[in-house]
Amino acid sequence: MSKNSEALKFNTDLLTNKGMLISFATLLAKKYPTPDAMITAANGFIQTKSQNGMADYATDYDAVLASQQVMQVYTLMYWNGFYKTTLIDPKTQAKSTGPTLVIAATLDPDKPYHIGLGRSEIIDPSFKALTLQWDKSGVQNSAGKLIFNLIPTQTNTTERVFSGTWTDSDDKKHLVIGTETSGDVSEKDKKLLPPGLVELLPLITALGSIVAMVGAVAAMLWIGKQWKEKNLDRAEKERAARDNPDNQQDQQDALQAQQDDQDAAAAQAGQADNVQDAAQQVRDIPDAQFDQAVRANDAAAPLPDVADARAGLRAAAAEQQVGEQRDAAAALAEQADPSPVVVREGPEGEGGGVDVDSSVLAMPEED
């Protein structure tokens, strides 16, 4: 099998194997002296961890990092949870609180998710290339197009968000941004679920913890990649400074590169603490509840081949460059300093939006 297919298999197994997920997280959360040491350890785990003791995963760190992002594009379970929303009038830019959006696993194989907006259930939605979309019909009085993404927080974690448009029952169009709620589910939000799903809140919570754990692992992998780049840049700038001791610009560049390297190392250490916290949450999930959560999501559904994955990522990037969606996403992106998980980037000559960084998300070419 190809390296990319093996990476997708590895990440699917992380979502469905509690011990494997915790072991990988524990390995990544160690304090490493250099980025190469961390990447070597991650590659060692990936290449020697066998599936059912039969075959090694024939892939590597870069492909696993890329496929994490591919799975977020295609797998709705990554976005399971409750989201508070803010509505923005496209003409006046006035803001107001909107209805809560909920994505909840159901354990029903014919209808694996309940998706609700306030007290209204969204009927016949589609999810493709990070975009959740539904249309008005004889039985549905709203329409929407929401583009999901991750943004980094000030504490080196990532937060699930969305932006897009929503047309209400009065045919009024709103720009909408949403951010996941944190902590325990409120009594108000519980009432948004159908009675049968209220009993599944422990499952929904467990699924949220699994998603947070995998997200923390993906963030750690990315930070390691960024740390290595900063480390290499520092070495190059320091050599230039040594070769040109009288060149003030080279000296300044070397000092800045040293600081950037130190900041990247600090980010790795900070994320290690976040990974440990997330791993503890997963450890606390009873095994039976973990298995139930795995069955409730579509993580094991057939994943796209590499060509389709690249096409989907390009489509997701293109969607986020479209007028209203781009503007709403830009407003959301201002809440944090984006990293390459999500970057503020717009078409030439226009304001920035939130785009998918193809250098991170595109599946690597096969050797």
XYZ file of N, CA, C and O in Angstrom, residues 164-337:
696
model
N -19.664 31.141 7.971
C -20.419 30.958 6.748
C -21.664 31.811 6.711
O -21.675 32.945 7.215
N -22.732 31.277 6.153
C -23.982 32.014 6.015
C -25.144 31.150 6.490
O -25.098 29.917 6.433
N -26.196 31.827 6.958
C -27.411 31.160 7.402
C -28.593 32.015 6.983
O -28.616 33.222 7.250
N -29.548 31.416 6.297
C -30.768 32.106 5.895
C -31.900 31.600 6.768
O -32.186 30.395 6.797
N -32.537 32.520 7.515
C -33.542 32.100 8.486
C -34.918 31.924 7.839
O -35.084 32.048 6.614
N -35.913 31.653 8.673
C -37.262 31.369 8.172
C -37.900 32.576 7.503
O -38.854 32.429 6.727
N -37.404 33.784 7.791
C -37.917 35.001 7.150
C -37.117 35.372 5.910
O -37.242 36.486 5.394
N -36.288 34.447 5.440
C -35.440 34.660 4.259
C -34.397 35.750 4.463
O -33.878 36.306 3.490
N -34.081 36.048 5.713
C -33.021 37.013 5.992
C -31.700 36.273 6.071
O -31.570 35.267 6.785
N -30.711 36.767 5.324
C -29.404 36.113 5.298
C -28.482 36.746 6.340
O -28.405 37.964 6.466
N -27.803 35.895 7.084
C -26.846 36.332 8.104
C -25.470 35.745 7.788
O -25.368 34.612 7.308
N -24.448 36.502 8.079
C -23.129 35.897 8.228
C -23.119 35.267 9.611
O -23.718 35.801 10.547
N -22.467 34.130 9.765
C -22.471 33.463 11.063
C -21.077 32.934 11.363
O -20.371 32.439 10.479
N -20.663 33.088 12.616
C -19.435 32.467 13.094
C -19.788 31.651 14.331
O -20.691 32.009 15.087
N -19.119 30.548 14.509
C -19.404 29.670 15.638
C -18.139 29.174 16.284
O -17.141 28.925 15.610
N -18.172 29.036 17.604
C -17.038 28.491 18.352
C -17.568 27.429 19.298
O -18.662 27.564 19.866
N -16.795 26.368 19.477
C -17.252 25.280 20.325
C -17.385 25.747 21.767
O -16.623 26.586 22.243
N -18.382 25.222 22.460
C -18.530 25.536 23.876
C -17.546 24.676 24.658
O -17.170 23.583 24.235
N -17.114 25.170 25.792
C -16.139 24.437 26.603
C -16.778 24.047 27.932
O -17.766 24.641 28.372
N -16.219 23.038 28.562
C -16.737 22.608 29.852
C -17.965 21.716 29.712
O -18.276 21.197 28.639
N -18.664 21.544 30.817
C -19.841 20.688 30.819
C -20.955 21.296 29.976
O -21.082 22.516 29.861
N -21.784 20.430 29.419
C -22.920 20.881 28.623
C -23.947 21.526 29.548
O -24.327 20.957 30.573
N -24.402 22.721 29.196
C -25.360 23.442 30.032
C -26.735 22.801 29.945
O -27.057 22.088 28.989
N -27.561 23.063 30.949
C -28.924 22.553 30.929
C -29.682 23.115 29.730
O -30.512 22.424 29.131
N -29.393 24.351 29.366
C -30.049 24.964 28.212
C -29.709 24.215 26.932
O -30.585 23.938 26.106
N -28.421 23.850 26.770
C -28.018 23.128 25.567
C -28.566 21.703 25.561
O -28.898 21.163 24.499
N -28.669 21.089 26.732
C -29.214 19.735 26.807
C -30.627 19.691 26.232
O -31.024 18.719 25.590
N -31.381 20.760 26.465
C -32.766 20.801 25.995
C -32.864 20.904 24.478
O -33.948 20.739 23.917
N -31.742 21.194 23.820
C -31.746 21.266 22.364
C -31.704 19.886 21.724
O -31.944 19.745 20.526
N -31.388 18.870 22.529
C -31.299 17.513 21.999
C -32.647 16.810 22.086
O -33.404 17.022 23.040
N -32.943 15.957 21.124
C -34.132 15.111 21.254
C -34.017 14.271 22.523
O -32.901 13.930 22.954
N -35.155 13.937 23.153
C -35.101 13.194 24.432
C -34.218 11.959 24.390
O -33.480 11.677 25.330
N -34.254 11.212 23.287
C -33.448 10.003 23.211
C -31.956 10.270 23.236
O -31.176 9.435 23.705
N -31.556 11.443 22.745
C -30.128 11.757 22.701
C -29.600 12.304 24.021
O -28.394 12.261 24.270
N -30.472 12.828 24.864
C -30.019 13.329 26.166
C -29.344 12.201 26.936
O -28.342 12.401 27.627
N -29.886 10.990 26.786
C -29.293 9.841 27.464
C -27.906 9.516 26.923
O -27.131 8.809 27.574
N -27.584 10.011 25.728
C -26.295 9.723 25.112
C -25.254 10.810 25.371
O -24.189 10.803 24.766
N -25.548 11.750 26.269
C -24.579 12.817 26.545
C -23.219 12.273 26.981
O -22.178 12.810 26.569
N -23.166 11.228 27.825
C -21.836 10.680 28.155
C -21.074 10.227 26.909
O -19.864 10.414 26.802
N -21.794 9.647 25.932
C -21.160 9.221 24.684
C -20.674 10.433 23.893
O -19.565 10.439 23.354
N -21.520 11.468 23.812
C -21.138 12.682 23.088
C -19.899 13.302 23.727
O -18.967 13.745 23.044
N -19.878 13.318 25.069
C -18.723 13.857 25.790
C -17.476 13.023 25.519
O -16.378 13.550 25.309
N -17.646 11.694 25.531
C -16.504 10.816 25.263
C -15.967 11.039 23.860
O -14.748 11.123 23.647
N -16.859 11.153 22.903
C -16.432 11.386 21.523
C -15.700 12.722 21.421
O -14.691 12.842 20.718
N -16.190 13.727 22.144
C -15.504 15.021 22.165
C -14.095 14.913 22.723
O -13.161 15.550 22.231
N -13.927 14.092 23.767
C -12.591 13.911 24.361
C -11.652 13.196 23.400
O -10.460 13.521 23.308
N -12.173 12.211 22.669
C -11.351 11.504 21.688
C -10.893 12.473 20.601
O -9.714 12.501 20.210
N -11.839 13.284 20.116
C -11.506 14.264 19.080
C -10.464 15.256 19.599
O -9.502 15.599 18.895
N -10.643 15.728 20.837
C -9.684 16.675 21.415
C -8.301 16.052 21.539
O -7.279 16.709 21.295
N -8.261 14.765 21.888
C -6.990 14.064 22.026
C -6.288 13.971 20.681
O -5.094 14.270 20.560
N -7.018 13.559 19.645
C -6.413 13.453 18.318
C -5.991 14.835 17.818
O -4.946 14.996 17.186
N -6.801 15.858 18.120
C -6.427 17.226 17.747
C -5.151 17.668 18.435
O -4.308 18.344 17.835
N -5.007 17.308 19.715
C -3.787 17.659 20.442
C -2.573 16.965 19.845
O -1.490 17.548 19.742
N -2.744 15.708 19.447
C -1.652 14.973 18.797
C -1.275 15.640 17.476
O -0.098 15.835 17.165
N -2.303 16.018 16.681
C -2.026 16.672 15.401
C -1.291 17.992 15.619
O -0.362 18.333 14.879
N -1.713 18.751 16.647
C -1.043 20.013 16.949
C 0.403 19.777 17.353
O 1.311 20.524 16.954
N 0.639 18.722 18.135
C 2.009 18.412 18.543
C 2.866 18.035 17.340
O 4.033 18.454 17.229
N 2.300 17.270 16.420
C 3.046 16.911 15.213
C 3.401 18.156 14.402
O 4.522 18.298 13.893
N 2.417 19.073 14.278
C 2.691 20.290 13.520
C 3.744 21.147 14.213
O 4.656 21.670 13.574
N 3.643 21.304 15.529
C 4.611 22.125 16.261
C 6.018 21.544 16.107
O 7.005 22.272 15.974
N 6.116 20.209 16.109
C 7.422 19.590 15.886
C 7.977 19.941 14.525
O 9.177 20.218 14.377
N 7.121 19.939 13.514
C 7.558 20.304 12.155
C 8.004 21.761 12.119
O 9.042 22.102 11.543
N 7.232 22.629 12.761
C 7.572 24.051 12.795
C 8.868 24.281 13.570
O 9.716 25.094 13.175
N 9.025 23.561 14.681
C 10.232 23.693 15.495
C 11.457 23.297 14.675
O 12.497 23.978 14.726
N 11.357 22.227 13.900
C 12.507 21.797 13.085
C 12.854 22.875 12.068
O 14.043 23.175 11.848
N 11.846 23.461 11.437
C 12.110 24.520 10.456
C 12.812 25.708 11.106
O 13.759 26.275 10.542
N 12.361 26.106 12.288
C 12.995 27.227 12.992
C 14.417 26.869 13.425
O 15.318 27.709 13.400
N 14.611 25.617 13.813
C 15.920 25.153 14.237
C 16.912 25.198 13.086
O 18.057 25.653 13.236
N 16.479 24.760 11.906
C 17.345 24.791 10.726
C 17.636 26.227 10.301
O 18.763 26.559 9.896
N 16.617 27.090 10.395
C 16.804 28.487 10.026
C 17.802 29.166 10.962
O 18.653 29.952 10.526
N 17.711 28.845 12.258
C 18.659 29.425 13.224
C 20.092 29.033 12.873
O 21.002 29.882 12.874
N 20.305 27.751 12.571
C 21.656 27.294 12.242
C 22.184 28.010 11.006
O 23.358 28.419 10.953
N 21.334 28.195 10.000
C 21.754 28.870 8.771
C 22.089 30.333 9.042
O 23.110 30.858 8.557
N 21.245 31.002 9.820
C 21.490 32.425 10.104
C 22.730 32.608 10.982
O 23.475 33.594 10.825
N 22.962 31.685 11.889
C 24.157 31.774 12.732
C 25.423 31.584 11.907
O 26.442 32.243 12.148
N 25.385 30.685 10.918
C 26.550 30.516 10.044
C 26.820 31.793 9.255
O 27.985 32.217 9.106
N 25.764 32.418 8.755
C 25.940 33.660 8.008
C 26.533 34.744 8.896
O 27.402 35.528 8.462
N 26.089 34.801 10.159
C 26.611 35.808 11.085
C 28.087 35.570 11.383
O 28.877 36.523 11.476
N 28.474 34.308 11.513
C 29.883 34.002 11.766
C 30.742 34.338 10.560
O 31.874 34.814 10.692
N 30.202 34.093 9.350
C 30.966 34.353 8.132
C 31.070 35.846 7.820
O 31.988 36.266 7.097
N 30.135 36.631 8.354
C 30.099 38.072 8.064
C 29.969 38.863 9.359
O 28.933 39.487 9.625
N 31.006 38.842 10.185
C 30.908 39.485 11.504
C 30.665 40.991 11.442
O 30.165 41.569 12.419
N 30.968 41.635 10.333
C 30.775 43.085 10.239
C 29.426 43.463 9.621
O 29.100 44.645 9.523
N 28.665 42.487 9.210
C 27.365 42.757 8.586
C 26.294 42.791 9.679
O 25.929 41.770 10.252
N 25.785 44.003 9.960
C 24.826 44.168 11.042
C 23.512 43.424 10.779
O 22.895 42.887 11.708
N 23.094 43.393 9.499
C 21.840 42.713 9.180
C 21.945 41.222 9.475
O 21.017 40.613 10.018
N 23.096 40.619 9.127
C 23.293 39.198 9.412
C 23.282 38.931 10.913
O 22.742 37.910 11.373
N 23.859 39.871 11.684
C 23.870 39.698 13.140
C 22.454 39.782 13.708
O 22.060 38.986 14.580
N 21.667 40.738 13.195
C 20.291 40.882 13.657
C 19.437 39.684 13.262
O 18.608 39.195 14.039
N 19.658 39.194 12.032
C 18.914 38.035 11.578
C 19.205 36.810 12.440
O 18.305 36.014 12.746
N 20.462 36.681 12.845
C 20.837 35.544 13.685
C 20.168 35.624 15.048
O 19.666 34.625 15.572
N 20.113 36.818 15.619
C 19.465 36.998 16.928
C 17.967 36.697 16.840
O 17.397 36.046 17.724
N 17.343 37.167 15.757
C 15.912 36.915 15.595
C 15.635 35.430 15.384
O 14.673 34.876 15.930
N 16.512 34.768 14.624
C 16.336 33.332 14.378
C 16.509 32.538 15.670
O 15.811 31.543 15.898
N 17.431 32.979 16.519
C 17.602 32.322 17.814
C 16.341 32.443 18.659
O 15.906 31.482 19.304
N 15.739 33.632 18.649
C 14.516 33.844 19.417
C 13.368 33.005 18.863
O 12.592 32.414 19.619
N 13.263 32.956 17.530
C 12.207 32.158 16.900
C 12.353 30.681 17.261
O 11.361 29.980 17.503
N 13.579 30.202 17.287
C 13.839 28.812 17.642
C 13.436 28.551 19.090
O 12.803 27.533 19.412
N 13.787 29.487 19.972
C 13.419 29.338 21.378
C 11.901 29.351 21.559
O 11.349 28.579 22.355
N 11.218 30.221 20.805
C 9.758 30.292 20.900
C 9.119 28.984 20.432
O 8.136 28.514 21.019
N 9.668 28.414 19.363
C 9.124 27.150 18.850
C 9.331 26.024 19.864
O 8.454 25.175 20.056
N 10.500 26.019 20.506
C 10.764 25.009 21.529
C 9.815 25.178 22.715
O 9.322 24.196 23.280
N 9.540 26.427 23.088
C 8.613 26.694 24.189
C 7.196 26.248 23.825
O 6.458 25.718 24.662
N 6.823 26.460 22.565
C 5.495 26.029 22.112
C 5.384 24.504 22.201
O 4.343 23.971 22.589
N 6.468 23.813 21.849
C 6.457 22.354 21.930
C 6.275 21.900 23.380
O 5.493 20.995 23.672
N 6.981 22.565 24.295
C 6.862 22.207 25.712
C 5.457 22.497 26.235
O 4.885 21.712 27.006
N 4.891 23.627 25.813
C 3.540 23.964 26.251
C 2.513 22.989 25.712
O 1.588 22.575 26.432
N 2.654 22.609 24.456
C 1.710 21.667 23.869
C 1.856 20.289 24.496
O 0.869 19.548 24.600
N 3.056 19.946 24.944
C 3.248 18.657 25.610
C 2.357 18.566 26.843
O 1.756 17.516 27.122
N 2.246 19.658 27.587
C 1.358 19.672 28.756
C -0.099 19.499 28.332
O -0.874 18.797 28.993
N -0.483 20.145 27.220
C -1.852 20.010 26.731
C -2.149 18.577 26.294
O -3.249 18.063 26.515
N -1.169 17.942 25.663
C -1.344 16.558 25.228
C -1.515 15.644 26.438
O -2.367 14.739 26.445
N -0.744 15.881 27.480
C -0.871 15.073 28.689
C -2.252 15.223 29.313
O -2.865 14.243 29.756
N -2.763 16.456 29.347
C -4.099 16.689 29.910
C -5.165 15.977 29.077
O -6.092 15.364 29.620
N -5.037 16.081 27.749
C -6.013 15.434 26.869
C -5.943 13.915 27.013
O -6.973 13.225 26.993
N -4.726 13.386 27.154
C -4.567 11.944 27.317
C -5.235 11.463 28.596
O -5.842 10.382 28.628
N -5.158 12.261 29.647
C -5.793 11.872 30.902
C -7.303 11.816 30.743
O -7.967 10.923 31.295
N -7.875 12.742 29.986
C -9.317 12.711 29.748
C -9.718 11.424 29.025
O -10.754 10.833 29.326
N -8.895 11.007 28.066
C -9.200 9.774 27.345
C -9.027 8.561 28.257
O -9.817 7.613 28.214
N -8.001 8.567 29.106
C -7.812 7.459 30.062
C -9.031 7.297 30.965
O -9.400 6.180 31.348
N -9.659 8.429 31.295
C -10.791 8.398 32.228
C -12.078 7.881 31.589
O -13.057 7.625 32.297
N -12.103 7.747 30.263
C -13.291 7.210 29.600
C -13.320 5.696 29.810
O -12.366 5.010 29.455
N -14.381 5.153 30.395
C -14.451 3.692 30.530
C -14.307 3.018 29.167
O -14.792 3.529 28.150
N -13.640 1.871 29.147
C -13.376 1.201 27.875
C -14.661 0.936 27.092
O -14.707 1.118 25.866
N -15.709 0.512 27.787
C -16.966 0.215 27.097
C -17.549 1.471 26.464
O -18.088 1.431 25.350
N -17.411 2.611 27.174
C -17.930 3.870 26.629
C -17.087 4.331 25.448
O -17.620 4.862 24.463
N -15.778 4.118 25.520
C -14.905 4.453 24.399
C -15.318 3.645 23.166
O -15.466 4.188 22.064
N -15.517 2.342 23.349
C -15.901 1.487 22.223
C -17.250 1.913 21.656
O -17.466 1.890 20.434
N -18.165 2.321 22.531
C -19.477 2.782 22.078
C -19.336 4.056 21.251
O -19.983 4.218 20.204
N -18.464 4.967 21.707
C -18.241 6.209 20.968
C -17.639 5.922 19.595
O -18.003 6.555 18.600
N -16.728 4.960 19.545
C -16.123 4.591 18.262
C -17.192 4.080 17.299
O -17.227 4.453 16.119
N -18.084 3.240 17.805
C -19.141 2.703 16.939
C -20.091 3.796 16.472
O -20.714 3.692 15.414
N -20.211 4.858 17.273
C -21.187 5.902 16.970
C -20.727 6.854 15.883
O -21.523 7.595 15.321
N -19.446 6.865 15.584
C -18.970 7.817 14.568
C -18.628 7.096 13.275
O -18.657 5.874 13.204
N -18.336 7.875 12.268
C -18.049 7.283 10.966
C -16.562 7.319 10.649
O -16.167 7.407 9.502
N -15.724 7.245 11.704
C -14.279 7.334 11.488
C -13.759 6.187 10.637
O -12.770 6.333 9.922
N -14.411 5.019 10.716
C -13.929 3.867 9.974
C -14.517 3.785 8.568
O -14.275 2.825 7.856
N -15.279 4.791 8.163
C -15.844 4.794 6.814
C -14.717 4.889 5.795
O -13.634 5.390 6.094
N -14.946 4.390 4.575
C -13.894 4.453 3.554
C -13.401 5.878 3.349
O -14.190 6.818 3.224
N -12.105 6.049 3.364
C -11.511 7.365 3.176
C -11.149 7.553 1.702
O -10.957 6.579 0.975
N -11.043 8.793 1.252
C -10.738 9.034 -0.160
C -9.325 8.603 -0.504
O -8.456 8.536 0.360
N -9.116 8.287 -1.773
C -7.743 8.021 -2.182
C -6.988 9.346 -2.261
O -7.553 10.417 -2.066
N -5.706 9.273 -2.512
C -4.868 10.471 -2.429
C -5.310 11.553 -3.405
O -5.381 12.730 -3.071
N -5.648 11.161 -4.633
C -6.060 12.157 -5.631
C -7.332 12.861 -5.186
O -7.450 14.091 -5.281
N -8.305 12.095 -4.663
C -9.539 12.705 -4.189
C -9.280 13.587 -2.972
O -9.932 14.612 -2.784
N -8.328 13.157 -2.132
C -8.004 13.955 -0.955
C -7.451 15.317 -1.355
O -7.845 16.354 -0.813
N -6.540 15.320 -2.318
C -5.987 16.596 -2.778
C -7.086 17.470 -3.372
O -7.141 18.672 -3.134
N -7.976 16.866 -4.163
C -9.064 17.632 -4.769
C -9.976 18.202 -3.696
O -10.418 19.354 -3.782
N -10.242 17.416 -2.664
C -11.093 17.904 -1.579
C -10.471 19.055 -0.826
O -11.149 20.014 -0.452
N -9.164 18.985 -0.608
C -8.473 20.066 0.088
C -8.473 21.339 -0.742
O -8.660 22.437 -0.214
N -8.281 21.197 -2.044
C -8.342 22.381 -2.903
C -9.743 22.972 -2.896
O -9.919 24.191 -2.877
N -10.753 22.103 -2.886
C -12.134 22.589 -2.855
C -12.411 23.325 -1.546
O -13.068 24.370 -1.536
N -11.906 22.779 -0.439
C -12.106 23.436 0.850
C -11.451 24.807 0.868
O -12.012 25.787 1.365
N -10.247 24.888 0.302
C -9.555 26.170 0.247
C -10.325 27.165 -0.619
O -10.484 28.336 -0.269
N -10.833 26.683 -1.754
C -11.568 27.567 -2.651
C -12.845 28.073 -2.001
O -13.200 29.251 -2.123
N -13.543 27.185 -1.274
C -14.777 27.597 -0.612
C -14.522 28.746 0.353
O -15.321 29.662 0.493
N -13.377 28.713 1.011
C -13.113 29.710 2.033
C -12.610 31.025 1.454
O -12.343 31.969 2.181
N -12.498 31.095 0.148
C -12.113 32.351 -0.502
C -13.338 33.045 -1.098
O -13.215 34.046 -1.781
N -14.517 32.521 -0.868
C -15.720 33.054 -1.492
C -16.345 34.124 -0.610
O -16.738 33.843 0.515
N -16.393 35.339 -1.127
C -17.062 36.495 -0.556
C -17.450 36.447 0.903
O -16.639 36.672 1.787
N -18.712 36.147 1.164
C -19.252 36.248 2.508
C -18.573 35.270 3.461
O -18.312 35.603 4.617
N -18.307 34.050 2.987
C -17.641 33.084 3.848
C -16.247 33.579 4.243
O -15.827 33.459 5.388
N -15.544 34.171 3.283
C -14.199 34.670 3.580
C -14.259 35.782 4.600
O -13.466 35.847 5.531
N -15.227 36.699 4.448
C -15.325 37.833 5.354
C -15.664 37.389 6.774
O -15.110 37.880 7.755
N -16.605 36.446 6.878
C -16.966 35.951 8.203
C -15.793 35.221 8.847
O -15.532 35.365 10.037
N -15.082 34.442 8.048
C -13.931 33.712 8.565
C -12.824 34.669 8.998
O -12.135 34.442 9.989
N -12.654 35.762 8.261
C -11.636 36.743 8.624
C -11.958 37.364 9.974
O -11.076 37.566 10.814
N -13.247 37.664 10.208
C -13.645 38.226 11.501
C -13.341 37.248 12.623
O -12.867 37.625 13.694
N -13.588 35.971 12.363
C -13.307 34.958 13.364
C -11.811 34.809 13.599
O -11.351 34.685 14.742
N -11.046 34.851 12.529
C -9.600 34.650 12.640
C -8.939 35.742 13.476
O -7.879 35.533 14.051
N -9.581 36.913 13.559
C -9.004 38.003 14.337
C -8.986 37.700 15.835
O -8.316 38.368 16.600
N -9.693 36.657 16.238
C -9.733 36.321 17.656
C -8.452 35.635 18.118
O -8.219 35.482 19.301
N -7.653 35.176 17.203
C -6.415 34.487 17.567
C -5.383 34.703 16.485
O -5.699 35.111 15.378
N -4.140 34.442 16.837
C -3.055 34.575 15.872
C -2.912 33.251 15.136
O -2.418 32.283 15.699
